[in-house]
Amino acid sequence: MSAATTRSRTPDRLCAEAVDLARAAAEEAAAPGVVGEHVALVSEGDRVVTHFFECRELGYRGWRWAVTVARASRAKVVTVDEAVLLPGPDALLAPEWVPWSERLRPGDLGPGDLLPTQADDLRLEPGYTGEDEPPPNSAVAPSHDLEERVEEEDAELTGRAPAGTGDDGRGAIAAVADELGMRRARVLSRYGLHIAADRWDESFGAKTPMAQAAPAQCVTCGFLVPIAGSLRQAFGVCANEFSPADGRVVSLAYGCGGHSEAAVMPKPPVPAPPVHDTVATDEFPLRPAPDSGSVTAETDTASEDLGHS
Ligand code: SF4
């Protein structure tokens, strides 16, 4: 039978009744006045009981003073085992501690800060340093032809530089490695490339709202500056100062309203011809012309009508 099954589930009566003893122990351990109501008791085993008291200390909401009391077999005296402050089920707890290396977030690095990388950082892998190249005269070194050897021996004797210095295989490989940017202690691993690509694609990729509403993609934009390396197949750098991605690595499938070709500039509006000509002059004579008889005739008729009435 296991030890757990031999434990008594029913609290020992004398231990359960020792509330005052437990309270006194809690008050001795706590600051004055912070031990509150007796809230629960738990049987820890045969003749071992823990009493819980509410903690009234500010900043420890939901915590409880736990005082464990016990008595020996066939003894009537109950004694205190320990008194500790424990979090209750709804206690206010500090967040779980996180190591500093996992706490850092992008943008946390400030001027003067150092962020060392681990030797086994998965994002990096050994680069080409040239140290693996065999020495020039070793048995596994690339063989020189006879003429080059004669030239080198001649140069040793005369003190002249041999013809073709620096053009041997090792120098050429190092030069190419330099050019490709590989001659570093460590370079990005495949994993490092993948997580960088995912990160960039999330910020400036085809699924962003800006790209969805763009008239065309970065791949056809004149503001896109190509980058080197394998990531050039999917990314470039935006160099449009009015774009939200200026100076950022963008996916070739990204796009914005500042695309060099897709945005059509509206033509300046041509004003409609004026309905009322306010520039030309109109003639308004004060009197009718002398040779016009119609107005005089009308006036005479009107005078006759007034005379008859
Ligand atoms: S201006 Fe817009 S479309 Fe052109 S490269 Fe920059 S983000 Fe892409």
Short mmCIF file of C-alpha atoms and ligand atoms in Angstrom, two decimals:
data_model
loop_
_atom_site.label_atom_id
_atom_site.label_comp_id
_atom_site.label_asym_id
_atom_site.label_seq_id
_atom_site.Cartn_x
_atom_site.Cartn_y
_atom_site.Cartn_z
CA MET A 1 0.00 0.00 0.00
CA SER A 2 1.45 3.40 -0.96
CA ALA A 3 2.16 6.21 1.49
CA ALA A 4 -0.45 8.39 -0.18
CA THR A 5 -3.24 5.87 0.44
CA THR A 6 -2.30 5.55 4.13
CA ARG A 7 -2.80 9.28 4.72
CA SER A 8 -5.89 10.26 6.60
CA ARG A 9 -8.31 12.37 4.57
CA THR A 10 -10.16 13.40 7.72
CA PRO A 11 -8.31 16.16 9.60
CA ASP A 12 -7.08 15.21 13.00
CA ARG A 13 -9.55 16.67 15.52
CA LEU A 14 -7.00 18.17 17.93
CA CYS A 15 -4.95 19.66 15.08
CA ALA A 16 -8.09 21.04 13.44
CA GLU A 17 -9.12 22.70 16.70
CA ALA A 18 -5.71 24.41 17.12
CA VAL A 19 -6.83 27.52 15.22
CA ASP A 20 -5.67 29.93 17.90
CA LEU A 21 -2.26 28.30 18.05
CA ALA A 22 -1.97 28.58 14.28
CA ARG A 23 -3.12 32.21 14.29
CA ALA A 24 -0.56 33.10 16.94
CA ALA A 25 2.17 31.55 14.81
CA ALA A 26 0.98 33.45 11.73
CA GLU A 27 0.87 36.74 13.60
CA GLU A 28 4.36 36.13 14.90
CA ALA A 29 5.65 35.63 11.35
CA ALA A 30 3.60 38.42 9.76
CA ALA A 31 3.49 42.13 10.33
CA PRO A 32 0.96 43.25 12.98
CA GLY A 33 -2.64 43.34 11.80
CA VAL A 34 -2.23 41.60 8.47
CA VAL A 35 -3.52 38.16 9.47
CA GLY A 36 -7.21 38.00 8.65
CA GLU A 37 -10.00 35.48 8.92
CA HIS A 38 -9.44 31.74 9.14
CA VAL A 39 -10.49 30.61 5.66
CA ALA A 40 -9.72 26.90 5.42
CA LEU A 41 -7.89 23.91 6.77
CA VAL A 42 -6.40 20.96 4.92
CA SER A 43 -5.31 17.59 6.21
CA GLU A 44 -1.74 17.02 5.10
CA GLY A 45 -1.54 13.51 6.56
CA ASP A 46 -1.95 11.66 9.83
CA ARG A 47 -2.11 14.26 12.64
CA VAL A 48 -0.83 17.00 10.34
CA VAL A 49 -3.14 19.90 9.43
CA THR A 50 -2.54 23.21 7.66
CA HIS A 51 -4.66 26.21 8.64
CA PHE A 52 -5.11 29.07 6.14
CA PHE A 53 -5.65 32.69 7.16
CA GLU A 54 -6.51 35.57 4.90
CA CYS A 55 -3.60 37.97 4.26
CA ARG A 56 -4.57 41.62 4.53
CA GLU A 57 -1.23 43.03 3.48
CA LEU A 58 -1.47 45.43 0.55
CA GLY A 59 0.10 43.98 -2.57
CA TYR A 60 -0.67 40.38 -1.54
CA ARG A 61 -4.24 40.15 -2.72
CA GLY A 62 -5.43 36.53 -2.65
CA TRP A 63 -2.45 35.29 -0.62
CA ARG A 64 -2.94 33.32 2.57
CA TRP A 65 -0.92 32.64 5.67
CA ALA A 66 -0.52 28.87 5.88
CA VAL A 67 0.35 27.45 9.30
CA THR A 68 0.96 23.72 9.54
CA VAL A 69 0.41 22.13 12.95
CA ALA A 70 0.98 18.54 14.00
CA ARG A 71 1.02 16.26 17.00
CA ALA A 72 2.86 13.06 17.75
CA SER A 73 1.12 9.73 17.95
CA ARG A 74 -0.73 9.27 21.30
CA ALA A 75 0.25 12.85 22.28
CA LYS A 76 -2.32 15.52 23.03
CA VAL A 77 -0.08 18.53 22.53
CA VAL A 78 -0.28 20.18 19.12
CA THR A 79 2.82 22.05 17.92
CA VAL A 80 3.56 24.37 15.02
CA ASP A 81 5.57 23.00 12.08
CA GLU A 82 5.86 26.10 9.94
CA ALA A 83 4.14 29.34 8.98
CA VAL A 84 4.47 30.63 5.43
CA LEU A 85 2.71 32.99 3.08
CA LEU A 86 1.32 31.11 0.08
CA PRO A 87 -0.63 32.25 -2.99
CA GLY A 88 -4.28 31.27 -3.02
CA PRO A 89 -6.20 30.18 -6.14
CA ASP A 90 -6.96 33.79 -7.15
CA ALA A 91 -3.73 35.34 -5.85
CA LEU A 92 -2.10 38.22 -7.60
CA LEU A 93 1.18 36.77 -8.88
CA ALA A 94 4.19 38.23 -10.63
CA PRO A 95 4.62 37.09 -14.24
CA GLU A 96 6.78 34.04 -14.71
CA TRP A 97 10.45 34.94 -14.85
CA VAL A 98 11.86 34.96 -18.37
CA PRO A 99 15.62 34.87 -19.09
CA TRP A 100 16.97 38.14 -20.47
CA SER A 101 17.92 36.46 -23.74
CA GLU A 102 14.26 35.55 -24.33
CA ARG A 103 12.96 38.86 -22.99
CA LEU A 104 14.55 41.01 -25.68
CA ARG A 105 12.32 42.22 -28.42
CA PRO A 106 13.13 43.77 -31.78
CA GLY A 107 13.98 47.40 -31.25
CA ASP A 108 15.24 46.93 -27.67
CA LEU A 109 18.87 47.30 -28.68
CA GLY A 110 20.03 50.85 -28.01
CA PRO A 111 23.28 52.73 -28.67
CA GLY A 112 26.15 51.10 -26.78
CA ASP A 113 24.22 47.89 -26.00
CA LEU A 114 25.89 44.58 -26.75
CA LEU A 115 23.91 41.49 -27.75
CA PRO A 116 26.25 38.49 -27.84
CA THR A 117 25.17 35.52 -29.95
CA GLN A 118 25.54 31.95 -28.72
CA ALA A 119 28.20 29.77 -30.31
CA ASP A 120 25.44 27.37 -31.37
CA ASP A 121 23.03 30.05 -32.58
CA LEU A 122 20.81 28.28 -35.11
CA ARG A 123 20.59 31.38 -37.26
CA LEU A 124 24.31 31.25 -38.05
CA GLU A 125 26.70 28.75 -39.53
CA PRO A 126 30.45 28.82 -40.17
CA GLY A 127 31.49 31.06 -43.04
CA TYR A 128 34.47 30.73 -45.37
CA THR A 129 37.65 31.97 -43.70
CA GLY A 130 40.27 30.29 -45.87
CA GLU A 131 41.68 28.43 -42.88
CA ASP A 132 40.72 25.09 -44.37
CA GLU A 133 42.82 25.69 -47.44
CA PRO A 134 45.96 23.52 -47.48
CA PRO A 135 49.32 25.33 -47.31
CA PRO A 136 50.66 26.11 -50.78
CA ASN A 137 53.48 23.54 -50.68
CA SER A 138 51.64 20.70 -48.97
CA ALA A 139 50.97 17.41 -50.69
CA VAL A 140 47.24 18.18 -50.98
CA ALA A 141 47.76 21.70 -52.32
CA PRO A 142 46.86 22.35 -55.95
CA SER A 143 49.92 21.46 -58.03
CA HIS A 144 51.84 24.18 -59.86
CA ASP A 145 53.23 23.44 -63.17
CA LEU A 146 56.94 23.18 -63.63
CA GLU A 147 57.32 26.65 -65.07
CA GLU A 148 55.76 28.29 -62.02
CA ARG A 149 58.00 26.29 -59.69
CA VAL A 150 61.09 27.38 -61.61
CA GLU A 151 59.91 30.97 -61.42
CA GLU A 152 59.37 30.75 -57.68
CA GLU A 153 62.83 29.24 -57.09
CA ASP A 154 64.32 31.88 -59.31
CA ALA A 155 62.55 34.56 -57.35
CA GLU A 156 63.88 33.15 -54.08
CA LEU A 157 67.42 33.33 -55.40
CA THR A 158 67.17 36.75 -57.00
CA GLY A 159 64.84 38.35 -54.51
CA ARG A 160 62.40 39.38 -57.27
CA ALA A 161 58.72 38.81 -56.96
CA PRO A 162 57.66 35.78 -59.01
CA ALA A 163 55.46 36.45 -61.98
CA GLY A 164 51.82 35.87 -61.26
CA THR A 165 52.06 36.50 -57.51
CA GLY A 166 48.62 36.48 -56.02
CA ASP A 167 47.12 34.61 -58.93
CA ASP A 168 47.42 31.15 -57.41
CA GLY A 169 44.30 29.11 -56.69
CA ARG A 170 44.12 30.05 -53.04
CA GLY A 171 44.25 33.77 -53.73
CA ALA A 172 41.55 33.45 -56.35
CA ILE A 173 39.21 31.56 -54.01
CA ALA A 174 39.76 34.07 -51.24
CA ALA A 175 39.08 36.93 -53.64
CA VAL A 176 35.84 35.34 -54.80
CA ALA A 177 34.84 34.61 -51.20
CA ASP A 178 35.55 38.24 -50.32
CA GLU A 179 33.47 39.43 -53.21
CA LEU A 180 30.56 37.23 -52.24
CA GLY A 181 30.75 38.42 -48.66
CA MET A 182 31.47 34.92 -47.42
CA ARG A 183 34.79 35.57 -45.75
CA ARG A 184 33.32 35.96 -42.30
CA ALA A 185 33.59 33.72 -39.24
CA ARG A 186 29.87 32.94 -39.48
CA VAL A 187 27.18 33.55 -42.06
CA LEU A 188 23.42 33.14 -42.05
CA SER A 189 22.29 29.54 -41.92
CA ARG A 190 19.37 28.27 -43.97
CA TYR A 191 17.24 28.54 -40.84
CA GLY A 192 18.41 32.13 -40.31
CA LEU A 193 17.49 32.99 -43.89
CA HIS A 194 14.05 31.44 -43.53
CA ILE A 195 13.07 33.24 -40.35
CA ALA A 196 14.36 36.55 -41.75
CA ALA A 197 12.31 36.04 -44.90
CA ASP A 198 9.20 35.18 -42.86
CA ARG A 199 9.65 38.26 -40.70
CA TRP A 200 10.12 40.60 -43.64
CA ASP A 201 7.23 39.05 -45.52
CA GLU A 202 4.97 39.60 -42.54
CA SER A 203 5.79 43.32 -42.40
CA PHE A 204 6.11 44.13 -46.09
CA GLY A 205 4.67 41.15 -47.92
CA ALA A 206 1.88 40.39 -50.32
CA LYS A 207 -0.70 39.77 -47.58
CA THR A 208 -0.48 43.22 -45.99
CA PRO A 209 -3.42 45.61 -46.56
CA MET A 210 -1.09 48.06 -48.32
CA ALA A 211 -0.02 45.43 -50.85
CA GLN A 212 -3.59 44.26 -51.37
CA ALA A 213 -4.65 47.78 -52.32
CA ALA A 214 -1.53 48.62 -54.36
CA PRO A 215 -1.86 49.28 -58.08
CA ALA A 216 1.19 47.10 -58.86
CA GLN A 217 3.92 45.09 -57.19
CA CYS A 218 7.42 46.15 -56.15
CA VAL A 219 8.98 43.78 -58.67
CA THR A 220 8.04 46.21 -61.45
CA CYS A 221 8.73 49.40 -59.50
CA GLY A 222 11.60 51.69 -60.37
CA PHE A 223 12.17 52.53 -56.70
CA LEU A 224 13.16 48.93 -55.89
CA VAL A 225 16.87 48.45 -55.19
CA PRO A 226 18.03 44.84 -55.64
CA ILE A 227 19.87 43.07 -52.83
CA ALA A 228 22.63 40.46 -53.02
CA GLY A 229 22.47 36.82 -52.03
CA SER A 230 19.80 34.19 -52.33
CA LEU A 231 17.15 36.47 -50.78
CA ARG A 232 17.28 38.69 -53.84
CA GLN A 233 14.90 36.24 -55.48
CA ALA A 234 12.13 37.39 -53.20
CA PHE A 235 13.17 40.73 -51.68
CA GLY A 236 14.62 44.14 -52.43
CA VAL A 237 14.93 47.51 -50.71
CA CYS A 238 12.42 50.30 -51.30
CA ALA A 239 13.99 53.69 -52.04
CA ASN A 240 10.88 55.82 -52.38
CA GLU A 241 10.88 58.47 -49.67
CA PHE A 242 7.09 58.78 -49.85
CA SER A 243 6.50 55.07 -49.42
CA PRO A 244 5.83 53.58 -45.96
CA ALA A 245 8.55 51.06 -46.80
CA ASP A 246 11.29 53.57 -47.62
CA GLY A 247 14.63 52.06 -46.60
CA ARG A 248 13.01 48.74 -45.67
CA VAL A 249 13.36 45.30 -47.17
CA VAL A 250 10.19 44.59 -49.13
CA SER A 251 8.88 41.45 -50.73
CA LEU A 252 8.81 41.61 -54.51
CA ALA A 253 5.10 40.88 -54.16
CA TYR A 254 4.59 43.90 -51.92
CA GLY A 255 3.42 47.18 -53.38
CA CYS A 256 2.15 50.62 -52.49
CA GLY A 257 0.51 53.63 -54.06
CA GLY A 258 3.93 55.17 -54.71
CA HIS A 259 4.74 52.61 -57.43
CA SER A 260 6.80 54.34 -60.09
CA GLU A 261 4.68 53.24 -63.04
CA ALA A 262 1.21 52.32 -61.93
CA ALA A 263 0.06 55.60 -60.49
CA VAL A 264 -1.29 57.84 -63.29
CA MET A 265 -0.94 61.54 -62.57
CA PRO A 266 -4.21 63.41 -63.28
CA LYS A 267 -4.00 65.94 -66.15
CA PRO A 268 -4.57 69.60 -65.25
CA PRO A 269 -8.25 70.47 -65.94
CA VAL A 270 -9.03 72.52 -69.10
CA PRO A 271 -11.46 75.34 -68.20
CA ALA A 272 -14.78 75.36 -70.07
CA PRO A 273 -15.53 78.35 -72.35
CA PRO A 274 -17.35 81.12 -70.41
CA VAL A 275 -21.15 81.17 -70.67
CA HIS A 276 -21.31 84.95 -70.16
CA ASP A 277 -18.61 86.94 -71.88
CA THR A 278 -17.39 89.42 -69.30
CA VAL A 279 -14.54 90.70 -71.44
CA ALA A 280 -16.26 92.01 -74.62
CA THR A 281 -18.24 95.31 -74.49
CA ASP A 282 -21.95 95.67 -75.35
CA GLU A 283 -23.52 98.91 -76.68
CA PHE A 284 -26.38 100.47 -74.70
CA PRO A 285 -27.47 103.77 -76.50
CA LEU A 286 -29.14 106.32 -74.24
CA ARG A 287 -31.52 107.51 -77.06
CA PRO A 288 -32.85 105.80 -80.14
CA ALA A 289 -31.11 106.65 -83.36
CA PRO A 290 -32.72 109.75 -85.18
CA ASP A 291 -33.68 107.80 -88.31
CA SER A 292 -35.70 105.25 -86.34
CA GLY A 293 -39.45 106.21 -86.69
CA SER A 294 -41.05 103.35 -84.85
CA VAL A 295 -40.42 104.71 -81.36
CA THR A 296 -41.81 108.20 -82.29
CA ALA A 297 -44.96 106.68 -83.83
CA GLU A 298 -45.61 104.67 -80.70
CA THR A 299 -45.16 107.79 -78.55
CA ASP A 300 -47.66 109.76 -80.69
CA THR A 301 -50.23 106.99 -80.43
CA ALA A 302 -49.87 106.92 -76.67
CA SER A 303 -50.44 110.78 -76.52
CA GLU A 304 -53.62 110.48 -78.57
CA ASP A 305 -54.98 107.77 -76.26
CA LEU A 306 -54.39 110.03 -73.25
CA GLY A 307 -56.15 113.00 -74.97
CA HIS A 308 -59.35 110.98 -75.69
CA SER A 309 -59.75 109.69 -72.23
S1 SF4 B 1 7.51 52.64 -53.90
FE1 SF4 B 1 5.99 51.12 -53.27
S2 SF4 B 1 5.84 49.74 -55.02
FE2 SF4 B 1 7.77 50.88 -55.28
S3 SF4 B 1 9.34 49.62 -54.28
FE3 SF4 B 1 8.60 51.04 -52.74
S4 SF4 B 1 6.96 49.91 -51.70
FE4 SF4 B 1 7.36 48.83 -53.62
#
